[in-house]
Amino acid sequence: MSICVYLWIHSVSHRRPTPLVNSGYISKNDTFLDNYSVAYPIFHREKIDTLLRNYVNHQVDDFLRTHDSMQSLDVGLIINYTILHYDARTLSIMFHETEHMASRGEVRTQTIVTYDLQKNSQLKLTDITKDKPLAAFLLRRILHDYFQHLTTESLTPDELTQLANIKLEDMGQFVLDDDALILYLDPREPTSQQSNVTVSINKQLLSGVLDDAFVEASPSQTQRTIESSTYAIDSLPAHELITDLSAKMLALTFDDGPGVLTQQLLDVLNAYSAHATFFVIGRQVPTYADAVRREIAEGNEVGNHTWNHPKLTGLTPSELERQIDDTQRVIKNATGGYTPVLMRPPQGAVNSLVSSFIHSRGMQVQLWNVDTLDWLDRDAQVVYERIMAGAGDGRVILLHDIHPTSVAAATRAIPELISQGYELVTVSELNRYRP
Ligand code: ZN
C-alpha cells in the first residue's frame, strides 16, 4: 500500500498568498494483520489541526475495532484527502476512505467535513441558517423538485418522499463556496455518509435563509471545485413568484366573484405586483370569463366556491357533484385548462362527506383565519381597518370582490401592506412557505 500524493490546488490570483499546508501521516504496516495509511492536512492552526487529527484517529479506531472484533485478516485502510474550500471563514475537506478486505474487495467512501475557522469547530448546516424551518423547507423543495426532474426513472416514489422529508440536521455534507452552497448527497439515501451527487445552490437565493456572515463572498484560497456530478441551481423552481422568502407573507382571498368590480381589483393588484386568491362562483364564470382568465394570467390563484353558493353540508352526493364538478369544469373551459386545487365551502361548512368528496377531486378545503365581515359592514374604512388589524405573517384574510366597499378597502390596504413589508401571495404559495 502506498500513500497517494495530493496536489494542493491554489488560486491563480497572485494577490492571494498560497497558504502553507502540509500533510501529516499515520500508518502501520504488518504482514498479516490490519494495515492502515492515513494522510491528513496540517494548516498550522493548532485547534483546527487537532480537530483534523482527531477525526482521522477516530476513523482508524473504528476500523481497528470493527476488524479486531471480526478477527479478520488481511484488511487495510487508506485515507487521503482533498481540500475543497478554504477561506477566512470556512474550511471544507473531503476525506477519501478505501477499505480493502481480502474476502470482499474494496469499499470506498467519501466524507466531507466543514469547519468554522473563527469558532474552531465543525460546522453543521443548522449552524449557518438563521431561519431553520424556512431553510429546511426551501432546501427540501429545491432538492425534491430537482431530483424528481433529474431521476424520475430511477427513483421510486418512496425514495422521492424520503428525499422530500430530509431534515436539515441530516444534510451533513456541504461546502460554502464563494457564491454557492454545495450539498453532497446520495439521492437514494440522502442521510448516508456517502454521496454521489453534488447540488450547488446560488447563495443569493438563500439570502433570507443563511446567516448573513455566511452569505458574503469571502475570497477562496482554493480554485472552485467543480465535479462532473455538480448541478448548479441558479434559480428557484418554476412558478416561483415570490421575490423575498424572508419577508412576511399573507394571502388576501376574495369570494363570491367574479363580478363587475373584479377587473378593477385586478388593476390594483397588478399595479403593485401583488397576488390574491379568488374563490369563484361557477354560475358567474361564463359572464366574467375575461376576468377569470386575467386572474390566472397575472399570477393569482383561482379556487372553487361552488356553482351557486349553497351550504354543502345539506347536500346529497349527486348535488355535491353538480356544485363542485360543474364549477371545476367551467373554470377549466374559461381558462383553457386551469384546474383549481383549493375549495372554499360557503360559510366554511364541511362534514366528513363533504371533505372526502373534495379530497376525492384532488382538492383541499381552504378556510381563512381573518374574517373582515365585509359583507355585513359595507363601510370601506371599517373593512380597511379590519384588514390592517388582522394582518400578520401566515394570515389568510377573507374578503368579497362583489362589494364596492370591499374593493375600496383592498385598494387602500394593498399598498399599505406592501409598505409594511408584506409579500401578498396566493394561498397555495402561503401553504408552501408557511406550512
Ligand atoms: Zn361565499
XYZ file of C-alpha atoms and ligand atoms in Angstrom:
436
model
C 0.000 0.000 0.000
C 1.272 3.431 -0.724
C 0.207 6.876 0.228
C -1.055 8.795 -2.705
C 0.322 12.201 -3.437
C -2.157 15.085 -3.434
C -1.642 18.327 -5.168
C -2.520 21.461 -3.343
C -4.550 23.464 -5.779
C -4.078 27.097 -5.102
C -5.596 30.194 -6.513
C -4.304 31.570 -9.757
C -4.553 35.073 -8.360
C -1.146 36.390 -7.385
C -2.615 38.706 -4.800
C -3.709 35.823 -2.660
C -0.972 34.190 -0.651
C -0.677 30.459 -1.005
C -1.498 29.039 2.391
C 1.068 26.782 3.958
C -0.453 23.344 4.198
C 1.434 20.167 4.920
C 0.279 16.608 5.176
C 0.504 14.545 8.307
C 0.613 10.778 8.138
C -0.146 7.908 10.424
C 0.392 4.359 9.303
C 1.025 0.811 10.387
C 2.344 -1.972 8.207
C 2.170 -5.575 9.351
C 2.499 -8.577 7.168
C -0.573 -10.370 8.356
C -2.768 -8.066 10.356
C -4.667 -4.918 9.620
C -2.710 -2.148 7.961
C -3.511 1.475 7.548
C -2.084 4.511 5.822
C -3.729 7.785 6.596
C -2.954 11.261 5.339
C -4.483 14.440 6.716
C -3.796 18.139 6.167
C -1.966 20.340 8.641
C -2.856 24.033 8.445
C -0.582 25.224 11.248
C -3.615 26.388 13.172
C -3.482 24.494 16.402
C -7.184 23.990 17.113
C -8.148 23.056 13.575
C -5.162 20.728 13.242
C -6.237 18.969 16.433
C -9.793 18.533 15.130
C -8.486 17.079 11.871
C -6.074 14.726 13.623
C -8.846 13.604 15.981
C -11.102 12.977 13.026
C -8.678 10.617 11.258
C -7.693 8.928 14.523
C -11.334 8.239 15.160
C -11.706 6.696 11.695
C -8.689 4.454 12.362
C -10.065 3.410 15.762
C -13.381 2.490 14.180
C -11.597 0.452 11.550
C -9.473 -1.393 14.109
C -12.396 -2.060 16.413
C -14.505 -3.496 13.582
C -11.808 -5.791 12.287
C -10.466 -6.849 15.684
C -13.897 -7.995 16.691
C -14.269 -9.894 13.433
C -10.741 -11.319 13.810
C -10.371 -10.590 10.143
C -7.016 -10.923 8.481
C -5.539 -9.142 5.563
C -7.516 -5.939 5.722
C -6.313 -2.449 5.048
C -7.424 1.154 5.295
C -6.261 4.091 3.218
C -7.436 7.612 3.907
C -6.382 10.571 1.893
C -7.905 13.967 1.362
C -8.753 16.852 -0.971
C -9.160 20.429 0.215
C -12.432 21.510 -1.374
C -12.611 25.020 0.006
C -10.544 27.261 2.257
C -11.268 30.898 3.006
C -11.166 33.209 6.013
C -14.362 31.742 7.405
C -14.705 28.099 6.464
C -12.628 25.100 5.520
C -14.003 22.001 3.786
C -12.072 18.793 3.393
C -13.116 15.682 1.557
C -11.686 12.521 3.055
C -11.459 9.582 0.659
C -11.512 6.313 2.502
C -10.779 2.926 0.977
C -11.051 -0.287 2.953
C -9.540 -3.410 1.471
C -10.749 -6.768 2.577
C -9.395 -9.936 1.085
C -12.828 -11.509 1.249
C -14.902 -8.611 -0.026
C -12.679 -6.433 -2.140
C -12.680 -2.673 -1.778
C -15.190 -0.381 -0.146
C -14.788 3.299 -0.927
C -16.445 6.163 0.900
C -16.090 9.915 0.757
C -16.861 12.219 3.629
C -16.847 15.991 3.647
C -16.120 17.798 6.855
C -16.581 21.572 7.079
C -15.063 23.685 9.838
C -15.784 27.164 11.106
C -12.368 28.815 11.222
C -13.499 31.608 13.527
C -15.058 29.326 16.108
C -12.629 26.446 15.526
C -15.380 23.875 15.416
C -17.086 21.605 12.930
C -19.956 23.295 11.104
C -23.389 21.793 10.657
C -25.951 23.103 8.210
C -28.103 24.124 11.180
C -25.267 26.411 12.354
C -25.333 28.527 9.210
C -29.095 29.039 8.830
C -30.933 31.861 10.554
C -34.449 30.735 9.665
C -34.303 26.974 10.213
C -37.871 25.985 9.279
C -37.688 28.055 6.107
C -34.220 26.725 5.278
C -35.332 23.137 5.763
C -38.431 23.718 3.726
C -36.678 25.532 0.911
C -33.790 23.091 0.629
C -36.161 20.123 0.657
C -38.255 21.709 -2.008
C -35.302 22.582 -4.221
C -33.900 19.072 -3.860
C -37.212 17.388 -4.338
C -38.008 19.346 -7.498
C -34.525 18.767 -8.680
C -34.304 15.040 -8.180
C -37.791 14.496 -9.446
C -36.836 16.279 -12.614
C -33.485 14.578 -12.804
C -34.185 10.988 -11.962
C -37.841 10.265 -12.423
C -36.986 6.932 -13.927
C -34.558 5.749 -11.323
C -36.113 6.912 -8.063
C -39.212 5.276 -6.633
C -41.994 7.437 -5.153
C -40.867 6.235 -1.704
C -37.335 7.384 -2.340
C -38.585 10.760 -3.559
C -40.739 11.076 -0.450
C -37.757 10.242 1.713
C -35.757 12.887 -0.092
C -38.580 15.407 0.266
C -38.676 14.793 4.009
C -34.945 15.060 4.612
C -34.146 17.081 7.708
C -31.670 19.915 7.851
C -29.680 18.084 10.543
C -29.270 15.126 8.225
C -27.809 17.150 5.369
C -24.391 16.783 6.875
C -22.095 17.208 3.923
C -21.788 20.628 2.406
C -19.326 23.247 1.248
C -19.806 27.000 1.346
C -18.150 28.132 -1.825
C -17.548 31.766 -2.831
C -21.027 32.040 -4.242
C -22.792 28.732 -3.706
C -23.901 26.319 -1.036
C -22.918 22.901 -2.332
C -24.700 19.886 -0.896
C -23.237 16.416 -1.291
C -25.976 13.848 -1.392
C -26.839 10.350 -2.262
C -30.334 10.725 -3.715
C -31.114 7.120 -2.848
C -30.061 7.532 0.731
C -29.866 11.244 1.481
C -28.801 10.801 5.089
C -25.982 8.405 4.346
C -22.382 9.392 4.748
C -21.725 8.555 1.144
C -22.590 10.891 -1.629
C -22.564 10.677 -5.360
C -24.409 13.809 -6.345
C -23.492 17.361 -5.602
C -26.024 20.131 -5.900
C -24.816 23.684 -5.851
C -27.326 26.398 -4.962
C -26.549 30.044 -5.642
C -26.078 31.643 -2.196
C -28.062 34.726 -3.191
C -31.176 32.550 -3.455
C -30.675 31.673 0.185
C -30.027 35.185 1.445
C -33.080 35.171 3.738
C -32.177 31.738 4.995
C -28.432 31.620 5.570
C -26.778 33.524 8.347
C -25.513 36.816 6.850
C -21.929 36.007 7.845
C -22.028 33.028 5.503
C -23.747 34.721 2.562
C -20.999 37.255 1.944
C -18.493 36.085 -0.592
C -15.165 35.531 1.030
C -12.289 35.144 -1.420
C -11.458 31.498 -1.637
C -7.905 30.350 -1.421
C -8.740 27.283 -3.442
C -9.842 27.025 -7.012
C -13.506 26.391 -7.262
C -14.046 22.666 -7.185
C -16.364 21.603 -9.913
C -17.073 17.961 -10.257
C -18.727 16.237 -13.146
C -21.705 15.442 -10.956
C -22.313 19.019 -9.856
C -25.658 20.529 -10.752
C -25.969 24.233 -10.365
C -29.231 25.763 -9.211
C -29.281 29.423 -10.099
C -32.991 29.977 -9.925
C -35.769 28.774 -7.706
C -38.158 26.113 -9.007
C -40.617 27.165 -11.699
C -43.791 29.060 -10.821
C -41.839 30.999 -8.262
C -43.423 34.413 -7.916
C -42.091 35.320 -4.516
C -39.089 37.579 -4.608
C -38.140 37.707 -0.943
C -38.560 34.493 1.020
C -37.665 36.093 4.315
C -40.477 38.673 4.071
C -43.724 38.431 5.998
C -46.382 36.805 3.804
C -50.123 36.923 3.804
C -52.879 35.855 1.435
C -55.830 38.066 0.519
C -58.787 35.959 -0.601
C -61.860 37.221 -2.471
C -65.032 35.127 -2.519
C -68.301 35.186 -4.445
C -66.944 36.726 -7.678
C -66.239 37.157 -10.456
C -68.305 40.301 -10.831
C -68.357 43.811 -12.267
C -65.676 45.007 -9.811
C -63.180 42.182 -10.335
C -61.216 43.834 -13.170
C -60.830 46.989 -11.088
C -59.369 44.969 -8.220
C -57.042 43.174 -10.660
C -55.752 46.573 -11.823
C -54.722 47.390 -8.252
C -53.099 44.002 -7.602
C -51.242 44.209 -10.885
C -50.014 47.744 -10.224
C -48.276 46.558 -7.040
C -47.175 43.131 -8.347
C -49.349 41.655 -5.607
C -51.266 38.389 -5.866
C -54.508 37.157 -4.372
C -56.752 34.105 -4.453
C -60.239 34.252 -5.961
C -62.805 31.678 -4.823
C -65.278 31.927 -7.661
C -68.932 31.022 -8.098
C -69.255 28.698 -11.110
C -72.514 30.197 -12.337
C -70.848 33.616 -12.780
C -67.754 32.414 -14.601
C -69.126 32.451 -18.201
C -70.313 36.067 -17.840
C -66.969 37.285 -16.480
C -64.662 34.811 -18.221
C -62.225 37.610 -19.177
C -61.727 38.473 -15.509
C -61.065 34.829 -14.586
C -58.560 34.464 -17.416
C -56.840 37.623 -16.242
C -56.739 36.372 -12.640
C -54.701 33.370 -13.809
C -52.596 35.229 -16.350
C -51.451 37.775 -13.760
C -50.251 35.171 -11.266
C -53.269 34.951 -8.982
C -54.895 31.727 -7.862
C -58.455 30.652 -8.581
C -60.327 28.354 -6.223
C -63.735 26.676 -6.325
C -66.598 28.235 -4.297
C -69.466 26.045 -5.671
C -71.877 26.614 -8.534
C -74.435 28.805 -6.770
C -73.377 29.054 -3.128
C -75.441 26.545 -1.164
C -74.348 25.259 2.226
C -72.708 21.952 1.224
C -73.386 20.017 4.413
C -77.061 19.505 3.498
C -76.408 18.101 0.017
C -76.540 14.607 -1.455
C -73.539 13.188 -3.338
C -75.135 13.956 -6.719
C -75.836 17.541 -5.664
C -72.214 17.855 -4.495
C -71.140 16.627 -7.909
C -73.118 19.386 -9.644
C -71.886 22.097 -7.255
C -68.231 21.136 -7.303
C -67.547 19.287 -10.555
C -69.556 21.697 -12.736
C -67.603 24.608 -11.252
C -64.265 22.892 -11.907
C -65.362 22.288 -15.487
C -66.500 25.854 -16.167
C -63.232 27.276 -14.808
C -61.246 24.823 -16.873
C -63.168 25.749 -20.013
C -62.932 29.505 -19.444
C -59.178 29.434 -18.822
C -58.018 26.857 -21.322
C -57.211 24.157 -18.787
C -56.621 25.678 -15.350
C -57.834 23.310 -12.626
C -58.307 24.667 -9.089
C -56.746 22.740 -6.225
C -58.463 24.695 -3.444
C -62.124 24.540 -2.451
C -63.740 27.005 -0.105
C -67.175 25.768 1.007
C -69.760 28.553 1.541
C -69.775 29.627 5.203
C -66.859 27.252 5.727
C -69.372 24.474 6.307
C -67.977 20.945 5.926
C -68.710 17.479 7.263
C -66.935 14.214 6.573
C -68.959 13.533 3.401
C -68.163 16.999 2.002
C -64.485 16.867 2.854
C -63.977 13.359 1.496
C -65.807 14.389 -1.694
C -63.486 17.393 -2.047
C -60.408 15.234 -1.436
C -61.605 12.701 -3.985
C -61.465 15.547 -6.545
C -57.812 16.205 -5.723
C -58.665 19.409 -3.884
C -58.237 20.568 -0.335
C -60.562 22.621 1.851
C -59.240 26.126 2.386
C -60.765 28.318 5.083
C -59.388 31.635 6.465
C -58.115 32.978 9.751
C -59.129 36.638 9.463
C -62.779 37.407 8.723
C -63.305 41.075 7.811
C -67.144 40.713 7.894
C -67.121 42.956 4.835
C -70.462 41.544 3.636
C -72.067 42.756 6.863
C -70.399 46.142 7.313
C -70.416 47.843 3.930
C -68.035 50.527 5.126
C -64.677 50.881 3.354
C -62.991 52.481 6.383
C -64.130 49.721 8.770
C -63.125 46.957 6.358
C -59.720 48.596 5.734
C -59.102 48.763 9.491
C -60.022 45.101 9.917
C -57.645 44.060 7.141
C -54.801 46.011 8.742
C -55.617 44.787 12.255
C -55.756 41.181 11.061
C -52.552 41.358 9.017
C -49.748 39.065 10.163
C -47.279 36.576 8.779
C -49.112 33.490 7.506
C -52.617 35.004 7.682
C -55.413 34.235 5.223
C -57.827 37.187 5.022
C -61.423 36.775 3.845
C -62.996 39.467 1.616
C -65.582 39.561 -1.195
C -64.902 41.232 -4.546
C -68.589 41.889 -5.187
C -68.965 44.813 -2.766
C -67.660 48.261 -3.810
C -66.722 48.952 -0.172
C -64.579 45.804 -0.025
C -62.772 46.632 -3.268
C -62.197 50.197 -1.991
C -60.821 48.856 1.302
C -58.488 46.440 -0.529
C -57.339 49.240 -2.835
C -56.134 51.169 0.224
C -54.803 48.141 2.119
C -52.690 46.607 -0.685
C -50.051 49.389 -0.904
C -50.129 49.848 2.864
C -49.427 46.136 3.498
C -46.595 46.200 0.972
C -45.057 49.242 2.650
C -45.216 47.341 5.949
C -43.055 44.641 4.369
C -45.650 42.029 3.407
C -45.447 39.846 0.321
C -49.024 39.400 -0.895
C -49.054 35.796 -2.050
C -51.593 33.229 -3.180
C -52.971 30.700 -0.705
C -51.052 27.836 -2.328
C -47.825 29.818 -2.045
C -48.598 30.602 1.576
C -49.313 26.945 2.295
C -45.995 26.056 0.719
C -43.921 28.579 2.644
C -45.828 28.692 5.916
C -46.971 25.064 6.235
Zn -69.158 32.959 -0.257
